[in-house]
Amino acid sequence: MNAMTTTSLEERKNHILAHEEITANRLARRVLDKPVPPVWMILIPVFFVFHAWRIKQYGSGLKDFAENYLVSRRRALETACRLEGGEDLSEQADADGQAAVPAEARPHFEELMSLLTDHYRALLAVRGNSYAALVKAHYRSKSNYMLFCNRLNTIENRFNCALLPKIEGELEFDDLRAVVGRMEAGIIELRRQELDEIFS
């Protein structure tokens, strides 16, 4: 593989990753509530300091949410790049980190990783100077890309729902379901906007 092709592949990879990072940050803002202080709090400095601390926690939460959302996407993108580069990954039994996923959710995780990897490979195989250009070059029409997005939404939701019973922490099950519901609604809305922007 010559340097020009390698650079080309790297540029396409960067377009895809940048798109996923933007999506993750937008989704985080839809899922996490930004603290809004009561009017009286602004007038009393000591309480406003407390609000500033909550805003800092919110900012940290946004960053953590986005980073965690991107973990599987980065892994799938790396796998796609290596496959496009001609590597044989058949010997890597745990390339996608299946061992860390609870057994009940593993089939959904494997399906998600397979779909993402195939999607990224398809985008890496075409030419384009932006994520939108790569999508247009591969999917060719709004309806084709919409079919992919709908399938991705369905698989992501199945995976998230399969994980719910295994999540331990301070939140009640109903609260966790509400968060997953907000994630699902948020990503559907973001992907609809993306469809309109790419195929306008």
Short mmCIF file of C-alpha atoms in Angstrom, two decimals:
data_model
loop_
_atom_site.label_atom_id
_atom_site.label_comp_id
_atom_site.label_asym_id
_atom_site.label_seq_id
_atom_site.Cartn_x
_atom_site.Cartn_y
_atom_site.Cartn_z
CA MET A 1 0.00 0.00 0.00
CA ASN A 2 1.54 3.32 -1.00
CA ALA A 3 1.73 6.45 1.16
CA MET A 4 -0.96 8.22 -0.84
CA THR A 5 -3.49 5.42 -0.27
CA THR A 6 -2.57 5.21 3.42
CA THR A 7 -3.06 8.97 3.85
CA SER A 8 -6.35 8.72 1.97
CA LEU A 9 -7.60 5.94 4.23
CA GLU A 10 -6.44 7.88 7.30
CA GLU A 11 -8.30 10.99 6.13
CA ARG A 12 -11.50 9.02 5.60
CA LYS A 13 -11.07 7.46 9.03
CA ASN A 14 -10.69 10.94 10.54
CA HIS A 15 -13.88 12.16 8.80
CA ILE A 16 -15.81 9.22 10.23
CA LEU A 17 -14.37 9.62 13.73
CA ALA A 18 -15.03 13.38 13.75
CA HIS A 19 -18.65 12.72 12.78
CA GLU A 20 -19.06 10.14 15.56
CA GLU A 21 -17.53 12.55 18.12
CA ILE A 22 -19.93 15.34 17.11
CA THR A 23 -22.87 12.92 17.34
CA ALA A 24 -21.75 11.68 20.78
CA ASN A 25 -21.50 15.25 22.12
CA ARG A 26 -24.89 16.23 20.69
CA LEU A 27 -26.49 13.11 22.13
CA ALA A 28 -24.96 13.78 25.56
CA ARG A 29 -26.62 17.21 25.62
CA ARG A 30 -29.99 15.62 24.84
CA VAL A 31 -29.68 12.92 27.50
CA LEU A 32 -28.17 14.87 30.40
CA ASP A 33 -30.09 17.76 31.95
CA LYS A 34 -28.17 21.00 32.36
CA PRO A 35 -28.68 22.43 35.86
CA VAL A 36 -30.67 25.67 35.80
CA PRO A 37 -30.43 27.81 38.94
CA PRO A 38 -33.50 29.43 40.47
CA VAL A 39 -33.46 33.22 40.06
CA TRP A 40 -32.90 33.77 43.79
CA MET A 41 -29.72 31.65 43.73
CA ILE A 42 -27.99 34.11 41.40
CA LEU A 43 -28.51 36.86 43.98
CA ILE A 44 -26.79 34.96 46.78
CA PRO A 45 -23.12 34.30 45.91
CA VAL A 46 -22.60 31.30 48.19
CA PHE A 47 -25.47 29.42 46.53
CA PHE A 48 -24.28 30.40 43.08
CA VAL A 49 -20.90 28.78 43.89
CA PHE A 50 -22.83 25.55 44.51
CA HIS A 51 -24.54 25.96 41.13
CA ALA A 52 -21.17 26.53 39.45
CA TRP A 53 -19.98 23.25 41.00
CA ARG A 54 -23.06 21.47 39.57
CA ILE A 55 -22.34 22.98 36.13
CA LYS A 56 -18.79 21.64 36.35
CA GLN A 57 -20.18 18.19 37.19
CA TYR A 58 -22.54 18.49 34.23
CA GLY A 59 -19.62 19.33 31.91
CA SER A 60 -17.69 16.36 33.21
CA GLY A 61 -20.78 14.16 32.76
CA LEU A 62 -21.14 15.27 29.13
CA LYS A 63 -17.53 14.38 28.44
CA ASP A 64 -17.81 11.00 30.18
CA PHE A 65 -21.04 10.16 28.36
CA ALA A 66 -19.54 11.02 24.96
CA GLU A 67 -16.34 9.05 25.66
CA ASN A 68 -18.26 5.96 26.74
CA TYR A 69 -20.60 6.22 23.74
CA LEU A 70 -17.57 6.31 21.43
CA VAL A 71 -15.77 3.23 22.82
CA SER A 72 -17.49 0.65 20.61
CA ARG A 73 -17.47 2.99 17.61
CA ARG A 74 -13.73 3.56 17.87
CA ARG A 75 -13.16 -0.18 18.21
CA ALA A 76 -15.35 -0.93 15.16
CA LEU A 77 -13.61 1.81 13.16
CA GLU A 78 -10.15 0.47 14.07
CA THR A 79 -11.26 -3.02 13.03
CA ALA A 80 -12.62 -1.67 9.73
CA CYS A 81 -9.36 0.19 9.04
CA ARG A 82 -7.27 -2.88 9.74
CA LEU A 83 -9.46 -5.02 7.50
CA GLU A 84 -9.31 -2.39 4.75
CA GLY A 85 -5.54 -2.36 5.20
CA GLY A 86 -5.45 -6.09 4.44
CA GLU A 87 -4.93 -7.47 7.95
CA ASP A 88 -6.32 -10.90 8.76
CA LEU A 89 -8.20 -10.59 12.05
CA SER A 90 -9.73 -14.08 12.02
CA GLU A 91 -7.43 -15.24 14.83
CA GLN A 92 -8.59 -12.44 17.16
CA ALA A 93 -11.40 -14.12 19.06
CA ASP A 94 -11.98 -11.13 21.33
CA ALA A 95 -11.21 -8.29 18.96
CA ASP A 96 -14.44 -6.52 19.80
CA GLY A 97 -14.26 -6.98 23.55
CA GLN A 98 -17.13 -9.50 23.73
CA ALA A 99 -15.72 -11.03 26.91
CA ALA A 100 -16.51 -7.84 28.87
CA VAL A 101 -20.17 -7.88 27.81
CA PRO A 102 -22.73 -9.86 29.89
CA ALA A 103 -23.70 -13.14 28.19
CA GLU A 104 -27.35 -12.05 27.73
CA ALA A 105 -26.31 -8.94 25.79
CA ARG A 106 -23.44 -10.48 23.84
CA PRO A 107 -25.39 -11.47 20.69
CA HIS A 108 -26.74 -7.91 20.42
CA PHE A 109 -23.26 -6.47 20.98
CA GLU A 110 -21.78 -8.70 18.29
CA GLU A 111 -24.57 -7.68 15.90
CA LEU A 112 -23.93 -4.00 16.67
CA MET A 113 -20.18 -4.31 16.17
CA SER A 114 -20.66 -6.23 12.93
CA LEU A 115 -23.06 -3.61 11.55
CA LEU A 116 -20.79 -0.70 12.56
CA THR A 117 -17.69 -2.39 11.15
CA ASP A 118 -19.42 -3.12 7.84
CA HIS A 119 -20.72 0.47 7.68
CA TYR A 120 -17.27 1.93 8.36
CA ARG A 121 -15.61 -0.42 5.86
CA ALA A 122 -18.09 0.68 3.20
CA LEU A 123 -17.31 4.35 3.92
CA LEU A 124 -13.57 3.71 3.95
CA ALA A 125 -13.82 2.03 0.54
CA VAL A 126 -15.22 5.10 -1.26
CA ARG A 127 -13.78 8.55 -1.91
CA GLY A 128 -14.95 11.74 -0.25
CA ASN A 129 -13.61 14.82 1.52
CA SER A 130 -16.19 14.73 4.37
CA TYR A 131 -18.41 12.28 6.21
CA ALA A 132 -21.40 13.48 4.17
CA ALA A 133 -19.51 12.89 0.92
CA LEU A 134 -18.56 9.36 2.02
CA VAL A 135 -22.17 8.57 2.93
CA LYS A 136 -23.44 9.92 -0.41
CA ALA A 137 -20.79 7.98 -2.32
CA HIS A 138 -21.69 4.67 -0.68
CA TYR A 139 -25.43 4.87 0.10
CA ARG A 140 -26.32 7.00 -2.96
CA SER A 141 -29.83 7.88 -1.73
CA LYS A 142 -31.58 9.14 1.37
CA SER A 143 -33.77 6.03 1.55
CA ASN A 144 -30.74 3.67 1.51
CA TYR A 145 -29.03 5.57 4.32
CA MET A 146 -32.31 5.77 6.23
CA LEU A 147 -32.61 1.97 6.08
CA PHE A 148 -29.12 1.67 7.59
CA CYS A 149 -29.93 4.25 10.32
CA ASN A 150 -33.19 2.48 11.20
CA ARG A 151 -31.41 -0.85 11.47
CA LEU A 152 -28.69 0.71 13.62
CA ASN A 153 -31.31 2.32 15.90
CA THR A 154 -33.04 -1.03 16.36
CA ILE A 155 -29.85 -2.95 17.15
CA GLU A 156 -28.54 -0.27 19.53
CA ASN A 157 -31.84 -0.25 21.39
CA ARG A 158 -31.88 -4.05 21.70
CA PHE A 159 -28.34 -3.99 23.07
CA ASN A 160 -29.11 -1.20 25.58
CA CYS A 161 -32.27 -2.99 26.77
CA ALA A 162 -30.36 -6.26 27.17
CA LEU A 163 -27.82 -4.45 29.36
CA LEU A 164 -30.39 -2.78 31.63
CA PRO A 165 -30.85 -5.67 34.09
CA LYS A 166 -27.06 -5.93 34.49
CA ILE A 167 -26.42 -2.27 35.36
CA GLU A 168 -25.71 -1.74 39.03
CA GLY A 169 -25.68 1.66 40.68
CA GLU A 170 -27.74 4.34 42.30
CA LEU A 171 -30.48 4.57 39.66
CA GLU A 172 -33.68 2.53 39.87
CA PHE A 173 -34.63 0.31 36.92
CA ASP A 174 -37.37 2.74 35.81
CA ASP A 175 -34.86 5.60 35.87
CA LEU A 176 -32.43 3.56 33.77
CA ARG A 177 -35.21 2.80 31.29
CA ALA A 178 -35.96 6.53 31.12
CA VAL A 179 -32.30 7.28 30.33
CA VAL A 180 -32.23 4.60 27.62
CA GLY A 181 -35.48 6.05 26.25
CA ARG A 182 -33.93 9.52 26.09
CA MET A 183 -30.87 8.09 24.36
CA GLU A 184 -33.03 6.30 21.81
CA ALA A 185 -35.20 9.37 21.12
CA GLY A 186 -32.12 11.62 20.97
CA ILE A 187 -30.19 9.49 18.50
CA ILE A 188 -33.24 9.02 16.28
CA GLU A 189 -33.72 12.79 16.14
CA LEU A 190 -30.02 13.39 15.44
CA ARG A 191 -29.98 10.84 12.63
CA ARG A 192 -33.10 12.35 11.06
CA GLN A 193 -31.41 15.77 11.08
CA GLU A 194 -28.29 14.18 9.62
CA LEU A 195 -30.31 12.58 6.81
CA ASP A 196 -31.85 15.94 5.92
CA GLU A 197 -28.48 17.70 6.02
CA ILE A 198 -26.64 15.11 3.91
CA PHE A 199 -29.37 14.57 1.34
CA SER A 200 -30.80 18.11 1.16
#
